[in-house]
Coordinates of C-alpha atoms in Angstrom, one line a residue:
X24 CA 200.6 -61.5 78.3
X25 CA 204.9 -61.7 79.0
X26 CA 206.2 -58.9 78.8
X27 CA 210.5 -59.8 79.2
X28 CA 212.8 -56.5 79.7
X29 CA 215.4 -56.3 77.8
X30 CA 217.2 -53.6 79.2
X31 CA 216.7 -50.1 78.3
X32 CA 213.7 -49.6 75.8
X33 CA 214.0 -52.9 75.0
X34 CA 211.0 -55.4 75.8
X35 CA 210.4 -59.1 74.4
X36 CA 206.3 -59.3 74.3
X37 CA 204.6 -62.5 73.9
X38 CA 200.9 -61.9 73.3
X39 CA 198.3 -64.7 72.2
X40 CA 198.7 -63.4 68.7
X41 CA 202.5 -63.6 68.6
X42 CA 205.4 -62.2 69.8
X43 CA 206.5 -58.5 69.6
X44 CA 210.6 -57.4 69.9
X45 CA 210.6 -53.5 70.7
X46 CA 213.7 -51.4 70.1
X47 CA 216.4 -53.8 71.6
X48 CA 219.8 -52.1 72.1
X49 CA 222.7 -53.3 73.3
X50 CA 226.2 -52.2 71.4
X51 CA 227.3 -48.7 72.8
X52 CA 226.0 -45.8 71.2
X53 CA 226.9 -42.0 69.9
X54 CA 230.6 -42.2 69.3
X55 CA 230.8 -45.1 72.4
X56 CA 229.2 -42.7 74.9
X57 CA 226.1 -44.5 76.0
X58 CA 225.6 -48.2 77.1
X59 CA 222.8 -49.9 78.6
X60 CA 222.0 -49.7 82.0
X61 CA 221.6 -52.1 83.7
X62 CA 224.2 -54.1 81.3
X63 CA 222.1 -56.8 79.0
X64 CA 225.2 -57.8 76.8
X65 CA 224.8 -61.3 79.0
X66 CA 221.1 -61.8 77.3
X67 CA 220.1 -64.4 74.8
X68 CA 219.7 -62.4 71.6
X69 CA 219.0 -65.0 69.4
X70 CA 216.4 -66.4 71.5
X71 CA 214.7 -62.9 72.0
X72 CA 214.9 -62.5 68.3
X73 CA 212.9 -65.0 67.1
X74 CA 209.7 -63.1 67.0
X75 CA 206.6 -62.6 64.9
X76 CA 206.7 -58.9 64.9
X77 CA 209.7 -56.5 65.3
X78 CA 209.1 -52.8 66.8
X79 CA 211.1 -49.9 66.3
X80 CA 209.8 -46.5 67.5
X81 CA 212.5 -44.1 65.9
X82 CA 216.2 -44.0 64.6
X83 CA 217.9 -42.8 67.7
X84 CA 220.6 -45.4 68.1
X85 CA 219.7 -46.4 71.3
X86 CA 216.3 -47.8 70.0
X87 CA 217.9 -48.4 66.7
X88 CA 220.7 -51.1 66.8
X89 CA 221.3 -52.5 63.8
X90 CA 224.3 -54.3 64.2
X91 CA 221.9 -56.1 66.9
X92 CA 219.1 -56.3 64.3
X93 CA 221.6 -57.5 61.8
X94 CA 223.2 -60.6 63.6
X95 CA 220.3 -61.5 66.1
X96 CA 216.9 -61.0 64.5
X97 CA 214.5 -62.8 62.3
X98 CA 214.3 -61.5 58.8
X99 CA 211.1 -63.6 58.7
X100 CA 209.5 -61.1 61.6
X101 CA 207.1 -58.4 60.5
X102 CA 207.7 -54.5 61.0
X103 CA 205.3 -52.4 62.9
X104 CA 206.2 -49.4 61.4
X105 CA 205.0 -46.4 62.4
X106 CA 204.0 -44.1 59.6
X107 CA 206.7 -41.2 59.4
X108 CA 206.7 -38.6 57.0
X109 CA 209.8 -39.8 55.7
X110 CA 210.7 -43.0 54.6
X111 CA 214.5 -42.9 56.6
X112 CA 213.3 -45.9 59.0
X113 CA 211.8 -48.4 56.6
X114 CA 215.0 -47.6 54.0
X115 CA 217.3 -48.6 57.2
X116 CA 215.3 -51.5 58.4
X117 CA 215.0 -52.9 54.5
X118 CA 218.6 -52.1 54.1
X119 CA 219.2 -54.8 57.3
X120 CA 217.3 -57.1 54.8
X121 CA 213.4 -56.6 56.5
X122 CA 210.8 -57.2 54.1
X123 CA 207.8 -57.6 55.6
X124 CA 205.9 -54.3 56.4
X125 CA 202.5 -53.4 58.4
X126 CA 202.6 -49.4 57.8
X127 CA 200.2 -48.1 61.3
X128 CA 198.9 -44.8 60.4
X129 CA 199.2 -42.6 63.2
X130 CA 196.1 -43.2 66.4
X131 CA 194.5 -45.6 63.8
X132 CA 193.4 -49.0 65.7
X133 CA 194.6 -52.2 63.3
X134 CA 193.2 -55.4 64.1
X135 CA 195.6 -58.5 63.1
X136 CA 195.7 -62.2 63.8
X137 CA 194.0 -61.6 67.4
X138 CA 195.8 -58.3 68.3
X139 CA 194.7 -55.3 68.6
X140 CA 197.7 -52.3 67.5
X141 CA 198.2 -48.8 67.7
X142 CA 201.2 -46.4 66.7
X143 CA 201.0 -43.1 67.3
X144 CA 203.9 -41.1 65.4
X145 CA 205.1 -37.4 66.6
X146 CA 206.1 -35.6 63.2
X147 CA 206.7 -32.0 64.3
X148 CA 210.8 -30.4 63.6
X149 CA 210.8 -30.6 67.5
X150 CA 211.1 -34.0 67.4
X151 CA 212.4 -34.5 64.1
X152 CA 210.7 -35.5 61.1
X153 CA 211.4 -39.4 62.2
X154 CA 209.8 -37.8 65.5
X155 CA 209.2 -40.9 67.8
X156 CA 206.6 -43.0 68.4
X157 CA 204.2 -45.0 70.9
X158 CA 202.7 -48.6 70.4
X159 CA 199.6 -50.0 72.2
X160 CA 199.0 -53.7 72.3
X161 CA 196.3 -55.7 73.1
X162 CA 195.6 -59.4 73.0
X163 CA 192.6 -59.8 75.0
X164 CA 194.3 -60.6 78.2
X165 CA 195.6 -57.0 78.7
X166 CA 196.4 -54.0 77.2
X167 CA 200.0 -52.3 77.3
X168 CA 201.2 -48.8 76.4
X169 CA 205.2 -48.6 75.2
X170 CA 205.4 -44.4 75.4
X171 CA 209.5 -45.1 75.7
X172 CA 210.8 -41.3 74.7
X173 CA 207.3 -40.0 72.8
X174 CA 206.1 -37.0 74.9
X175 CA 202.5 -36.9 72.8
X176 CA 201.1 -33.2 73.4
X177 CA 197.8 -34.8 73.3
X178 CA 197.0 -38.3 75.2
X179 CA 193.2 -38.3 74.1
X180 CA 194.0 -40.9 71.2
X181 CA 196.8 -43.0 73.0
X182 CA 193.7 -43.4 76.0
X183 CA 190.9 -44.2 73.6
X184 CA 192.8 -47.6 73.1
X185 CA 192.7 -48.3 76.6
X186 CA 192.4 -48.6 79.8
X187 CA 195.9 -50.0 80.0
X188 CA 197.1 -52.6 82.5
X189 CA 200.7 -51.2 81.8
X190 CA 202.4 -48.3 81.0
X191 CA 206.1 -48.3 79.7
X192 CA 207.4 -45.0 79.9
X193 CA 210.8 -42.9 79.8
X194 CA 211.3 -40.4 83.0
X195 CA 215.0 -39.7 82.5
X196 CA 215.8 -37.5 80.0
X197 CA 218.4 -38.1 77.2
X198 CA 220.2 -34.6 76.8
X199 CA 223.0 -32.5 76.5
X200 CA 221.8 -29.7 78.5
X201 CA 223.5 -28.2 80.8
X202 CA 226.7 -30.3 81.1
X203 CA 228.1 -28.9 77.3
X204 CA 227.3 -26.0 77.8
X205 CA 230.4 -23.3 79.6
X206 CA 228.3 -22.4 82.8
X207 CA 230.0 -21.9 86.0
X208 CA 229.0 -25.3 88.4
X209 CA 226.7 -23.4 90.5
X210 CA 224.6 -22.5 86.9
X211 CA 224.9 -26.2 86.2
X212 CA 223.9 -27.6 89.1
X213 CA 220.8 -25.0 89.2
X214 CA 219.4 -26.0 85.6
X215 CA 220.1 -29.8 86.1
X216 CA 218.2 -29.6 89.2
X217 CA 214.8 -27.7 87.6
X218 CA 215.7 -30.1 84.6
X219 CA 215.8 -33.1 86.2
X220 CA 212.5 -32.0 88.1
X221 CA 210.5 -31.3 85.2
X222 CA 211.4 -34.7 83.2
X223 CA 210.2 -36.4 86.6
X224 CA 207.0 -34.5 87.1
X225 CA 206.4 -34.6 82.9
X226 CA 206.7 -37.9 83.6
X227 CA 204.2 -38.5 86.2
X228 CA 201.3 -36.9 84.4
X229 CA 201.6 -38.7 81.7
X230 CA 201.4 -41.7 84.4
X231 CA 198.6 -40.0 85.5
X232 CA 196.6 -39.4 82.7
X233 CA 196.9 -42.8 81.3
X234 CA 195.7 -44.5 84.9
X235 CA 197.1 -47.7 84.0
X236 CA 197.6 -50.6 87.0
X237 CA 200.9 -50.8 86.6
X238 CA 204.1 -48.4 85.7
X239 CA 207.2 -49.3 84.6
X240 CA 210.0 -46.8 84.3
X241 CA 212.3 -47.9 81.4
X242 CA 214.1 -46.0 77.7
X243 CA 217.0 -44.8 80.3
X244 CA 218.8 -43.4 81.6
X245 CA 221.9 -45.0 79.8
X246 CA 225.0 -45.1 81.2
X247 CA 228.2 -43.4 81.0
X248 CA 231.7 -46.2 81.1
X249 CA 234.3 -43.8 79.0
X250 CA 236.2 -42.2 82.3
X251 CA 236.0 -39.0 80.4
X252 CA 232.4 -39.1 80.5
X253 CA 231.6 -41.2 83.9
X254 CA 230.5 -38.2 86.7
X255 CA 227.6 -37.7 84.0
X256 CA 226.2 -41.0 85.7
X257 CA 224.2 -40.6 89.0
X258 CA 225.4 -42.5 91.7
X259 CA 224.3 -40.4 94.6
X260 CA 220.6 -39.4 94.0
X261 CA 221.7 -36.2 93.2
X262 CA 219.0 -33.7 92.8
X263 CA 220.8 -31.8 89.6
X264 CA 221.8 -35.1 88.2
X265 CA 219.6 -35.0 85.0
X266 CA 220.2 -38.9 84.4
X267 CA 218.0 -40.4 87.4
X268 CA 217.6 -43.9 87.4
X269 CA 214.6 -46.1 87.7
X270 CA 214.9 -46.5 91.5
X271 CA 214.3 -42.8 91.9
X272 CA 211.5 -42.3 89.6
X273 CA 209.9 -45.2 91.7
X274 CA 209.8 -43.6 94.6
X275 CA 208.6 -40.0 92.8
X276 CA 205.9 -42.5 92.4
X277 CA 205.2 -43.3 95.6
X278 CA 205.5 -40.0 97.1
X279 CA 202.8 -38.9 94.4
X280 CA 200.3 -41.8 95.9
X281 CA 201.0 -43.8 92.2
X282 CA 201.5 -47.5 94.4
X283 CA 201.8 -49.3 91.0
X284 CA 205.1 -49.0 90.1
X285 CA 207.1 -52.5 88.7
X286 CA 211.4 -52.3 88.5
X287 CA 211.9 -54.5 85.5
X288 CA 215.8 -54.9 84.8
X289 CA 217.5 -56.8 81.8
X290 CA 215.5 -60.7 81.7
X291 CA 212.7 -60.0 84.3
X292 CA 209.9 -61.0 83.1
X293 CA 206.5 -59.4 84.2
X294 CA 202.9 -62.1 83.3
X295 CA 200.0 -59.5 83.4
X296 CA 196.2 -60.0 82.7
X297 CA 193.2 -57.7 83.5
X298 CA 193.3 -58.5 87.0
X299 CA 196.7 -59.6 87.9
X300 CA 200.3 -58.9 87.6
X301 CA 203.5 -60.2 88.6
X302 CA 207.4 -60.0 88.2
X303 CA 209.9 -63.1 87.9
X304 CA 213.6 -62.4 88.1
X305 CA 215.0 -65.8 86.5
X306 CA 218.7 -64.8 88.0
X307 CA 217.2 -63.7 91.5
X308 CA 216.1 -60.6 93.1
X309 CA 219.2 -59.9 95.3
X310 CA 221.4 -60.3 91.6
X311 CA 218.8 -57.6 89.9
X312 CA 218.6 -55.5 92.5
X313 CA 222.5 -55.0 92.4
X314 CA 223.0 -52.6 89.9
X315 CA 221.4 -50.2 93.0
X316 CA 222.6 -51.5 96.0
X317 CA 226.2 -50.4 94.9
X318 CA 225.6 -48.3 91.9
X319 CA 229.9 -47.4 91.6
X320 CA 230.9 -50.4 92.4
X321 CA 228.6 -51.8 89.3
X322 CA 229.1 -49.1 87.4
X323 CA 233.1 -49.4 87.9
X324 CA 233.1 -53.3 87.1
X325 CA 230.9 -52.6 84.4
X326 CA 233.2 -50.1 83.0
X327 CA 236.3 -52.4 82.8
X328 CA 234.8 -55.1 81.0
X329 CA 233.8 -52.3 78.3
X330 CA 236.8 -50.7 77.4
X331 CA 237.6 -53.0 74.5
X332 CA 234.2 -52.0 73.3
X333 CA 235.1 -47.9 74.1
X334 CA 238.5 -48.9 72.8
X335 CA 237.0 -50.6 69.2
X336 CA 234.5 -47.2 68.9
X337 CA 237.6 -44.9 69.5
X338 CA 239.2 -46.3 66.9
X339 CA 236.9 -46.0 64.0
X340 CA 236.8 -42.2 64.0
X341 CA 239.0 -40.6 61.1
X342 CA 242.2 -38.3 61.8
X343 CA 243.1 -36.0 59.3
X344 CA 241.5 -36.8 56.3
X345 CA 239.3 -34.4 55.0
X346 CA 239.2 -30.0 54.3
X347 CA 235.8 -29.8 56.9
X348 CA 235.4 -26.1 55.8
X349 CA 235.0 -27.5 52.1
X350 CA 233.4 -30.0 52.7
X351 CA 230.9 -27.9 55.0
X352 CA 230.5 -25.3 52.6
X353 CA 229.5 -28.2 50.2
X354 CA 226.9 -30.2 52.2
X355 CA 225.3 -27.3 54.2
X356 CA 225.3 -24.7 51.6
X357 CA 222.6 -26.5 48.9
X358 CA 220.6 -26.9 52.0
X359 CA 220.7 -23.7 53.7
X360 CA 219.4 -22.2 50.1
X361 CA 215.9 -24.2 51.0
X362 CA 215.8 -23.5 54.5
X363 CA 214.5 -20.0 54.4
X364 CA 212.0 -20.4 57.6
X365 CA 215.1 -22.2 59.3
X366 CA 217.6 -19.3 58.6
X367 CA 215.1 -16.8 60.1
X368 CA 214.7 -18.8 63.3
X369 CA 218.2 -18.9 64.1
X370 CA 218.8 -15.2 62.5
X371 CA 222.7 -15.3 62.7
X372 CA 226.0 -16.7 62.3
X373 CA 227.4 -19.7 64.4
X374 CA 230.5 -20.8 64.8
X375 CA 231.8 -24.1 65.3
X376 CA 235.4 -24.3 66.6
X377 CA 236.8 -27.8 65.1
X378 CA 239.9 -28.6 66.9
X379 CA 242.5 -26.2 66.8
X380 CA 241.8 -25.3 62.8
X381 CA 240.2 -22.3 62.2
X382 CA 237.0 -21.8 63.0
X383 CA 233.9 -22.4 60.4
X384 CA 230.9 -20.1 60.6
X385 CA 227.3 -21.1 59.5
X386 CA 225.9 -17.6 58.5
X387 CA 222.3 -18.5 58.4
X388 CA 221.3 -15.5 57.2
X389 CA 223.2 -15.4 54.2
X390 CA 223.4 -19.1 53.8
X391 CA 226.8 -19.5 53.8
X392 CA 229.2 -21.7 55.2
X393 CA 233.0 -20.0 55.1
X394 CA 236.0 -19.0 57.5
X395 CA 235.2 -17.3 60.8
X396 CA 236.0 -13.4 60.8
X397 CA 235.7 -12.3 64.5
X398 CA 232.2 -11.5 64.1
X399 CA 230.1 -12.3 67.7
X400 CA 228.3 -15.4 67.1
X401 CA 225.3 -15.4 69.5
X402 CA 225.9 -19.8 69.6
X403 CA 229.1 -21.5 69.4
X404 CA 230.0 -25.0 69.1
X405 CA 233.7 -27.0 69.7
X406 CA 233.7 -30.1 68.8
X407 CA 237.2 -32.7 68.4
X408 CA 238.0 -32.7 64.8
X409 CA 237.9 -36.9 64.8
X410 CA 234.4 -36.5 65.0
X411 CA 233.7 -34.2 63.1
X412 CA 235.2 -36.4 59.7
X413 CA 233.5 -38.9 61.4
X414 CA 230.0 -37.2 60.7
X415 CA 231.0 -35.9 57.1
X416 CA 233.0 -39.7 55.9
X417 CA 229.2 -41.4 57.3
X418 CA 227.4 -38.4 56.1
X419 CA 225.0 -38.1 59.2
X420 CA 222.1 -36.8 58.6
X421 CA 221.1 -36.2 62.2
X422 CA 223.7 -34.6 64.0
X423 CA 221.6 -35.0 67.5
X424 CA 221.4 -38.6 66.8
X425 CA 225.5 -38.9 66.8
X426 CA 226.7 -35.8 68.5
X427 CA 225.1 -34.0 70.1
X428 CA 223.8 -37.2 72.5
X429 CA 227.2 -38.2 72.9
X430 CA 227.9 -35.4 75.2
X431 CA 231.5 -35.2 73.3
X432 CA 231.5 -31.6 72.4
X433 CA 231.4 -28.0 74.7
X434 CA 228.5 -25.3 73.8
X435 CA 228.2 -21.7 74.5
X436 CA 225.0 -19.7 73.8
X437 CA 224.0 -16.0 74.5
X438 CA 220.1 -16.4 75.3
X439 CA 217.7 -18.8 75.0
X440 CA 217.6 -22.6 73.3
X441 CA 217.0 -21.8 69.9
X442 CA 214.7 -24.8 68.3
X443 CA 215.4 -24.0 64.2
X444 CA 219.2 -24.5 64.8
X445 CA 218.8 -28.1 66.5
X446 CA 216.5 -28.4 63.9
X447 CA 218.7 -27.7 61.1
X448 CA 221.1 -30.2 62.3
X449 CA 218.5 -32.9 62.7
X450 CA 217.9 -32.3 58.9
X451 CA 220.9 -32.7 56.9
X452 CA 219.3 -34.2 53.8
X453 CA 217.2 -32.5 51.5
X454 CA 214.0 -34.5 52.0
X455 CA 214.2 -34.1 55.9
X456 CA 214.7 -30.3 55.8
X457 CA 212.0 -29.2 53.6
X458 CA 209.6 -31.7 55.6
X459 CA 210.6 -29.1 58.4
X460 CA 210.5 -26.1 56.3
X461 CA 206.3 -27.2 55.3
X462 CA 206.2 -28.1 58.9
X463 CA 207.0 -24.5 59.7
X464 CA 205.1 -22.6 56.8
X465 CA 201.6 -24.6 57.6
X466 CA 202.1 -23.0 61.4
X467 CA 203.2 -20.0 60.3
X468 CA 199.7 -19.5 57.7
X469 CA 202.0 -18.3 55.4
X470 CA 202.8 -21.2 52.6
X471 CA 202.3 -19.2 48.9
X472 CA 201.1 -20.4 45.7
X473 CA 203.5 -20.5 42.7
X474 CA 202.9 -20.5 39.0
X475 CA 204.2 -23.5 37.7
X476 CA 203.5 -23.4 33.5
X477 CA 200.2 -23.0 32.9
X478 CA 198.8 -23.4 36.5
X479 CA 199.4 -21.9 39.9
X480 CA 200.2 -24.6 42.4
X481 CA 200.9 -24.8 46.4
X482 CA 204.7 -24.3 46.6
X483 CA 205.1 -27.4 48.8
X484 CA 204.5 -30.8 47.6
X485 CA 202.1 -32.4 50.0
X486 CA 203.7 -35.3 49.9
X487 CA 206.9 -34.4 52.1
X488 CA 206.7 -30.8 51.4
X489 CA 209.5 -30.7 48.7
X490 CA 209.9 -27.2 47.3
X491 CA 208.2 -27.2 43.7
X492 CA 209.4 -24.1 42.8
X493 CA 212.6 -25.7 43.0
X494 CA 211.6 -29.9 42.0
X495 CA 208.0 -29.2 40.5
X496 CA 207.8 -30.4 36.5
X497 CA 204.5 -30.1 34.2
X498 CA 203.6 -31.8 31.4
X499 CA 200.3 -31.0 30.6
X500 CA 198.0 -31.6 33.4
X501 CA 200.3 -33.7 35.0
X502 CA 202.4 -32.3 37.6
X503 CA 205.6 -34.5 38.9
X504 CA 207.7 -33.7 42.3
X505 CA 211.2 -34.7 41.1
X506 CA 212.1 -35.1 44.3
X507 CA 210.7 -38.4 45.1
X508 CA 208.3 -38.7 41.9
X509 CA 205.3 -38.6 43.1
X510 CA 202.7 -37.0 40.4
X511 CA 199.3 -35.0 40.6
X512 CA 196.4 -34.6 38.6
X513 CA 196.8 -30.6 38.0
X514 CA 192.9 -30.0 37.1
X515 CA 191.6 -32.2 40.1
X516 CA 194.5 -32.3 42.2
X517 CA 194.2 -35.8 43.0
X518 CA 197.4 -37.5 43.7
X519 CA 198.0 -40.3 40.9
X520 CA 199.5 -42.0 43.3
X521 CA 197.8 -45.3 43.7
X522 CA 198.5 -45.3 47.2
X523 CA 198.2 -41.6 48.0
X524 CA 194.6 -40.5 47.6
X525 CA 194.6 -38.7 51.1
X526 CA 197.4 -36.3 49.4
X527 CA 196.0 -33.6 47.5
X528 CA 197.3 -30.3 45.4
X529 CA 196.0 -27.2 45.2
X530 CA 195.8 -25.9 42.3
X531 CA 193.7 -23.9 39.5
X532 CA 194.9 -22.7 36.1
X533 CA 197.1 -19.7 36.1
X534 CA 194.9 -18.2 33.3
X535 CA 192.4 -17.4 35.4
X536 CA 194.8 -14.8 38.0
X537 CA 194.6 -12.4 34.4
X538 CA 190.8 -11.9 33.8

């Protein structure tokens, strides 16, 4: 097996059953924030995108490129797509004019054409309903893990599939946390430090428990080439820098007795087998090993021959355009009406200063959006009014996977991280938030039955956990989800779906609650 980096989570895999493209990013990211690092804008796309089989593991743009996608790979190559609960990825990657589809149900081993595959998806609201997901590849002559950014609570069926001869992982967290947020610089510099510890020893147990021969740090950290955003990047080995880069997590290694450790930087290629495994660096090892030697310097060179790229992203973001207050009130409102575990997790108003208009509140308890009115808001948000159109004109669904990541906004909270409100803004569409809201009613014990007609149903569809009380429809014994269609057999359940029979209702007739 070849496995060729292409810089960040992107690898080039050629197996004896075909070749394998995995999330390859290269045009800057969230609002022109993020680029690759090392740079790989020098690569030969169309070479890398001739493949059999094309790998995304989730929609965060820096695994999800598609103006890459669109202009370098083949349409002819077949998905591996992790099975989500909602269909956001495969709409996207059929929009870019894929056809061709292998759905891998989550820790289920699929044999084809001499490979053996495995996704495992993550589906909780923590990490989105797209979640993230990890691919296991084997051909016979070895056996790789690509964890990139999944942090699997459970590792039992990622090692069935092994033993692995290498692991891909991420070790440098991608987050907003602390740098946002108004803390003094001693407070910064004292959570970026336990921060940047934790992702490095999370990191090396999962390295651990997977045992594989050899380890290869990769999905990040990106780098930061807008001046307004460039002392986010680490050029010191700074122990509160929460952006390490894969020279540092090498050495964690080392000092943790884990000798197998491989730097693969944009076009190294490593050849692996069950007993053997080495690197080639086609432009020299003194040229890759560059980006380290002299991280500033690189970084600063890098950084001029960007800003026509920074430049080109700055210019697409709207000025002026748009009432956000209205236009807030109209997108969050409908959705704040469904959100009922949602509004109890984040149990007050927040406010979001947008430029210098007046502040708009998101008074999650009474599921409105309107005018701030000096009440204390327990988490704040100010954000530069261009980007803010931006996200309404695009209608982002997933304000982490545009904002938040692009470290372009300040935060100020009173008290702890508070997962239902990041979750709320990674679900902006109907679909996505009552995925979250079943999510959070199945762990909670607490999801009702509703009569529906004649019959008394589950309230939540169990096909992405749509509110029937709201989108259920009977007609007879037939029960339909308006919101995406799907029906059930109300006497039996079954889903008359003919792809669906894992999906079943609960129901009985409502007849019977009276006797």
């Amino acid at each position: 097996m070849q496995i060729t980096c292409l810089g960040h989570a992107g690898l080039h895999i050629q197996t004896s059953g075909g070749t394998i493209l995995c999330d390859p990013w290269k045009n800057p990211a969230y609002f022109g924030s993020w680029f690759a690092f090392p740079d790989n804008s020098g690569l030969d796309w169309d070479r890398y995108g001739q493949v059999d089989f094309l790998y995304v593991s989730h929609l965060h743009r820096d695994h999800f490129d598609p103006a890459l996608l669109s202009e370098h790979v083949s349409r002819q190559a077949t998905v591996l797509l992790p099975d989500f609960p909602v269909d956001d990825l495969r709409d996207e990657l059929e929009g870019l004019g894929f056809t061709r589809f292998i759905v891998m149900p989550s820790g289920e081993v699929i044999q084809h054409g001499g490979l053996r595959l495995m996704a495992q998806a993550l589906v909780s609201p923590a990490d989105g309903p797209l979640g993230d997901s990890a691919l296991a590849v084997d051909d016979g002559t070895a056996a790789i893990l690509n964890q990139n950014d999944a942090r699997p609570a459970d590792l039992d069926v990622l090692r069935s599939f092994g033993p692995y001869d290498v692991h891909l992982l991420q070790y440098s967290g991608a987050i907003w946390w602390p740098w946002t947020y108004e803390l003094s610089a001693a407070a910064q510099r004292s959570f970026g430090a336990a921060k940047r510890a934790n992702g490095l020893d999370r990191a090396l147990r999962y390295v651990t428990a997977v045992g594989a021969r050899h380890v290869v740090p990769f999905a990040g950290p990106p780098c930061f080439l807008d001046e307004d955003l460039f002392a986010l990047n680490d050029l010191t080995g700074d122990p509160a820098n929460t952006f390490p880069d894969q020279m540092v997590f090498l050495d964690y290694l080392r000092e943790h007795g884990v000798e197998g450790g491989q730097l693969l930087t944009p076009g190294a290629v490593l050849t692996v087998d069950h007993d053997h495994g080495q690197v080639r660096w086609p432009a020299g090892e003194q040229q890759a090993m560059e980006p380290f030697t002299d991280k500033a310097r690189y970084l600063r060179c890098y950084a001029a021959r960007a800003q026509d790229r920074i430049a080109t992203a700055r210019s697409g973001w709207p000025a002026r355009r748009t009432d956000v207050a209205a236009e807030l009130k109209a997108w969050f409102e409908p959705l704040l009406e469904l959100a009922g575990h949602i509004r109890a997790g984040v149990g007050g108003p927040v406010l979001l200063r947008v430029g210098d208009d007046s502040p708009v509140v998101i008074d999650f308890p009474a599921g409105q959006v309107r005018r701030y009115a000096g009440e204390s808001c327990r988490y704040q948000f100010a954000v530069a009014r261009p980007l803010i159109e931006s996200l309404i004109a695009d209608h982002q669904t997933d304000w982490v996977n545009s904002l938040f990541l692009s470290m372009r906004f300040r935060a100020r909270r009173i008290g702890p991280y508070n997962e239902y409100l990041y979750t709320f803004f990674k679900c902006l569409a109907a679909d996505r938030l009552m995925y979250a809201e079943g999510w959070y009613a199945e762990q909670n014990h607490d999801e009702e039955d509703i009569q529906l007609g004649d019959w008394m149903i589950q309230r939540r569809c169990p096909h992405l956990r749509g509110d029937l009380s709201r989108f259920g429809q009977t007609d007879g014994t037939t029960l339909t989800c308006t919101m995406h269609g799907w029906q059930f057999d109300l006497p039996t359940g079954r889903c008359l779906a003919t792809d669906a029979s894992t999906h079943h209702l609960r129901s009985r007739p409502a007849r019977a609650e009276t006797r």
